[in-house]
mmCIF file of C-alpha atoms in Angstrom:
data_model
loop_
_atom_site.group_PDB
_atom_site.id
_atom_site.type_symbol
_atom_site.label_atom_id
_atom_site.label_comp_id
_atom_site.label_asym_id
_atom_site.label_seq_id
_atom_site.Cartn_x
_atom_site.Cartn_y
_atom_site.Cartn_z
ATOM 1 C CA MET A 27 90.894 -74.387 -34.443
ATOM 2 C CA PHE A 28 90.406 -73.981 -37.925
ATOM 3 C CA ARG A 29 88.326 -75.059 -40.900
ATOM 4 C CA LEU A 30 90.600 -75.979 -44.220
ATOM 5 C CA GLU A 31 89.290 -75.681 -47.522
ATOM 6 C CA THR A 32 90.239 -77.079 -50.759
ATOM 7 C CA GLU A 33 88.034 -75.146 -53.065
ATOM 8 C CA VAL A 34 89.235 -72.450 -55.637
ATOM 9 C CA ASP A 35 88.754 -69.133 -54.749
ATOM 10 C CA LYS A 36 89.884 -66.428 -56.358
ATOM 11 C CA GLU A 37 89.207 -63.462 -54.018
ATOM 12 C CA ARG A 38 91.264 -65.609 -51.364
ATOM 13 C CA HIS A 39 94.011 -66.288 -53.826
ATOM 14 C CA ARG A 40 94.815 -62.621 -54.838
ATOM 15 C CA LEU A 41 94.632 -61.659 -50.850
ATOM 16 C CA LEU A 42 97.163 -64.459 -50.092
ATOM 17 C CA SER A 43 99.472 -63.317 -52.922
ATOM 18 C CA LYS A 44 99.087 -59.614 -51.699
ATOM 19 C CA ARG A 45 99.809 -60.655 -47.863
ATOM 20 C CA LEU A 46 102.554 -62.724 -48.684
ATOM 21 C CA GLN A 47 104.125 -59.818 -51.166
ATOM 22 C CA GLU A 48 103.853 -57.611 -48.352
ATOM 23 C CA ASP A 49 105.614 -60.272 -45.881
ATOM 24 C CA ASN A 50 108.338 -60.537 -48.533
ATOM 25 C CA VAL A 51 109.250 -57.333 -49.296
ATOM 26 C CA ALA A 52 109.320 -56.076 -45.455
ATOM 27 C CA ALA A 53 111.825 -59.018 -45.072
ATOM 28 C CA SER A 54 113.869 -58.513 -47.952
ATOM 29 C CA ALA A 55 116.070 -55.546 -48.796
ATOM 30 C CA GLY A 56 116.337 -56.772 -52.313
ATOM 31 C CA LEU A 57 112.926 -56.997 -53.017
ATOM 32 C CA ARG A 58 112.325 -53.402 -51.384
ATOM 33 C CA ALA A 59 115.401 -51.883 -53.715
ATOM 34 C CA LEU A 60 112.938 -53.206 -56.815
ATOM 35 C CA LEU A 61 110.128 -50.931 -55.672
ATOM 36 C CA ALA A 62 109.629 -47.439 -58.028
ATOM 37 C CA THR A 63 111.912 -49.040 -60.333
ATOM 38 C CA PRO A 64 111.191 -50.421 -63.991
ATOM 39 C CA ALA A 65 111.789 -53.848 -62.764
ATOM 40 C CA GLU A 66 109.198 -54.074 -59.965
ATOM 41 C CA HIS A 67 106.266 -55.380 -62.077
ATOM 42 C CA GLU A 68 106.253 -58.601 -63.831
ATOM 43 C CA VAL A 69 105.644 -57.614 -67.887
ATOM 44 C CA PRO A 70 104.867 -59.983 -70.379
ATOM 45 C CA LEU A 71 107.410 -60.877 -73.374
ATOM 46 C CA GLU A 72 106.283 -62.617 -76.476
ATOM 47 C CA VAL A 73 108.035 -62.979 -79.911
ATOM 48 C CA TRP A 74 105.802 -64.485 -82.679
ATOM 49 C CA ALA A 75 106.675 -66.030 -86.044
ATOM 50 C CA LEU A 76 104.584 -66.085 -88.985
ATOM 51 C CA ASP A 77 104.728 -67.611 -92.078
ATOM 52 C CA ARG A 78 103.877 -66.069 -95.607
ATOM 53 C CA ASP A 79 100.256 -66.679 -94.848
ATOM 54 C CA GLY A 80 100.101 -65.194 -91.444
ATOM 55 C CA ALA A 81 100.026 -68.633 -89.766
ATOM 56 C CA LEU A 82 101.872 -69.479 -86.493
ATOM 57 C CA ALA A 83 105.235 -71.088 -87.591
ATOM 58 C CA GLY A 84 107.060 -70.211 -84.072
ATOM 59 C CA GLY A 85 106.839 -68.552 -81.004
ATOM 60 C CA LEU A 86 108.383 -67.682 -77.573
ATOM 61 C CA THR A 87 106.363 -66.431 -74.587
ATOM 62 C CA GLY A 88 107.954 -65.557 -71.317
ATOM 63 C CA ARG A 89 108.196 -62.434 -68.932
ATOM 64 C CA THR A 90 110.445 -60.157 -67.398
ATOM 65 C CA TRP A 91 110.831 -59.227 -63.688
ATOM 66 C CA ALA A 92 113.430 -57.937 -61.266
ATOM 67 C CA TYR A 93 115.801 -57.482 -64.323
ATOM 68 C CA TRP A 94 115.271 -60.941 -65.392
ATOM 69 C CA LEU A 95 113.989 -62.442 -68.445
ATOM 70 C CA HIS A 96 112.209 -65.963 -67.638
ATOM 71 C CA VAL A 97 111.407 -67.619 -70.689
ATOM 72 C CA ASP A 98 108.073 -69.745 -70.567
ATOM 73 C CA LEU A 99 107.510 -71.303 -73.628
ATOM 74 C CA LEU A 100 109.312 -71.707 -76.966
ATOM 75 C CA TRP A 101 107.664 -73.822 -79.961
ATOM 76 C CA VAL A 102 108.628 -74.146 -83.547
ATOM 77 C CA ASP A 103 106.581 -75.826 -85.888
ATOM 78 C CA ALA A 104 107.941 -79.066 -87.218
ATOM 79 C CA ARG A 105 108.031 -78.158 -90.726
ATOM 80 C CA HIS A 106 110.465 -75.018 -89.449
ATOM 81 C CA ARG A 107 112.736 -77.213 -86.925
ATOM 82 C CA GLY A 108 116.478 -77.014 -87.873
ATOM 83 C CA SER A 109 115.740 -73.798 -89.980
ATOM 84 C CA GLY A 110 117.272 -71.671 -86.829
ATOM 85 C CA LEU A 111 114.046 -69.960 -86.229
ATOM 86 C CA GLY A 112 114.220 -71.186 -82.603
ATOM 87 C CA SER A 113 117.557 -69.274 -82.356
ATOM 88 C CA ARG A 114 116.258 -65.911 -83.662
ATOM 89 C CA LEU A 115 113.153 -66.147 -81.578
ATOM 90 C CA LEU A 116 115.589 -66.407 -78.500
ATOM 91 C CA ALA A 117 117.548 -64.030 -79.459
ATOM 92 C CA GLU A 118 115.003 -61.747 -79.906
ATOM 93 C CA ALA A 119 113.566 -62.219 -76.654
ATOM 94 C CA GLU A 120 116.893 -61.915 -74.997
ATOM 95 C CA GLY A 121 117.775 -58.647 -76.937
ATOM 96 C CA THR A 122 114.396 -57.191 -76.131
ATOM 97 C CA ALA A 123 114.699 -57.872 -72.362
ATOM 98 C CA ARG A 124 118.562 -56.524 -72.338
ATOM 99 C CA ALA A 125 117.907 -53.166 -74.548
ATOM 100 C CA GLU A 126 114.426 -52.376 -73.663
ATOM 101 C CA ARG A 127 113.615 -54.163 -69.913
ATOM 102 C CA ALA A 128 117.537 -53.539 -68.676
ATOM 103 C CA CYS A 129 117.764 -57.288 -68.314
ATOM 104 C CA THR A 130 120.852 -58.634 -66.780
ATOM 105 C CA ARG A 131 120.005 -62.600 -66.740
ATOM 106 C CA SER A 132 117.704 -65.116 -68.453
ATOM 107 C CA ARG A 133 116.083 -68.346 -66.752
ATOM 108 C CA LEU A 134 114.041 -71.554 -68.087
ATOM 109 C CA GLU A 135 112.931 -75.094 -67.324
ATOM 110 C CA THR A 136 113.014 -77.540 -70.111
ATOM 111 C CA TRP A 137 112.397 -81.268 -69.743
ATOM 112 C CA ASP A 138 115.076 -84.146 -71.123
ATOM 113 C CA PHE A 139 113.153 -84.819 -74.229
ATOM 114 C CA GLN A 140 112.558 -81.045 -75.354
ATOM 115 C CA ALA A 141 115.473 -78.644 -75.980
ATOM 116 C CA PRO A 142 118.450 -78.733 -73.095
ATOM 117 C CA GLN A 143 121.048 -79.070 -75.963
ATOM 118 C CA PHE A 144 119.545 -76.219 -77.723
ATOM 119 C CA TYR A 145 119.595 -73.494 -74.688
ATOM 120 C CA ARG A 146 123.202 -75.119 -73.675
ATOM 121 C CA LYS A 147 124.646 -74.382 -77.318
ATOM 122 C CA HIS A 148 122.708 -70.607 -76.724
ATOM 123 C CA GLY A 149 124.955 -70.331 -73.536
ATOM 124 C CA TYR A 150 122.535 -71.613 -70.728
ATOM 125 C CA GLU A 151 123.886 -73.299 -67.976
ATOM 126 C CA GLU A 152 122.526 -76.071 -65.891
ATOM 127 C CA ILE A 153 121.656 -75.005 -62.304
ATOM 128 C CA GLY A 154 119.372 -77.641 -61.248
ATOM 129 C CA ARG A 155 117.371 -80.437 -62.208
ATOM 130 C CA VAL A 156 114.343 -82.609 -60.807
ATOM 131 C CA GLU A 157 113.802 -86.372 -61.242
ATOM 132 C CA ASP A 158 110.619 -87.744 -62.139
ATOM 133 C CA TYR A 159 109.148 -84.575 -63.110
ATOM 134 C CA PRO A 160 106.430 -86.052 -64.171
ATOM 135 C CA PRO A 161 107.368 -89.367 -63.781
ATOM 136 C CA GLY A 162 110.259 -90.514 -65.895
ATOM 137 C CA VAL A 163 111.183 -87.334 -67.319
ATOM 138 C CA THR A 164 113.599 -85.209 -66.233
ATOM 139 C CA GLU A 165 112.937 -81.211 -65.693
ATOM 140 C CA PHE A 166 116.038 -79.115 -66.023
ATOM 141 C CA ILE A 167 116.562 -75.406 -64.627
ATOM 142 C CA LEU A 168 119.139 -73.402 -67.115
ATOM 143 C CA THR A 169 120.348 -69.510 -66.520
ATOM 144 C CA LYS A 170 122.410 -67.241 -68.729
ATOM 145 C CA ARG A 171 123.846 -64.066 -68.386
ATOM 146 C CA LEU A 172 122.725 -61.948 -70.977
ATOM 147 C CA ALA A 173 125.724 -59.481 -72.130
#
């Protein structure tokens, strides 16, 4: 018999994550091959664009792991959209991931009303989509090979 609970429990969350990671490594030669390499650990990657006054004009946050860049957030202030700033932020993140972290691929998710065309213009290809996530919106999953 089991008792199920729905409460948030940070300690159990850490334990669950640790045990799942152990099982995954045991089951996957690919994950075992990452051990003791620079790509073993997830490392944050952030690029910030500040205006003349030091205010945030745009930014990109993501992380690298397993020789992949994962772009989490990319935003440019409305006053600077169309200036190429988003392209510069993306290029800087990809360049850093490639040159300093040996990343060979990049991935991200974006909604249909955000920037799928922007990413396609920068070499990203759609590998999947989730309809109605959230309701009425399509999420695109895009990847790119980093040269």
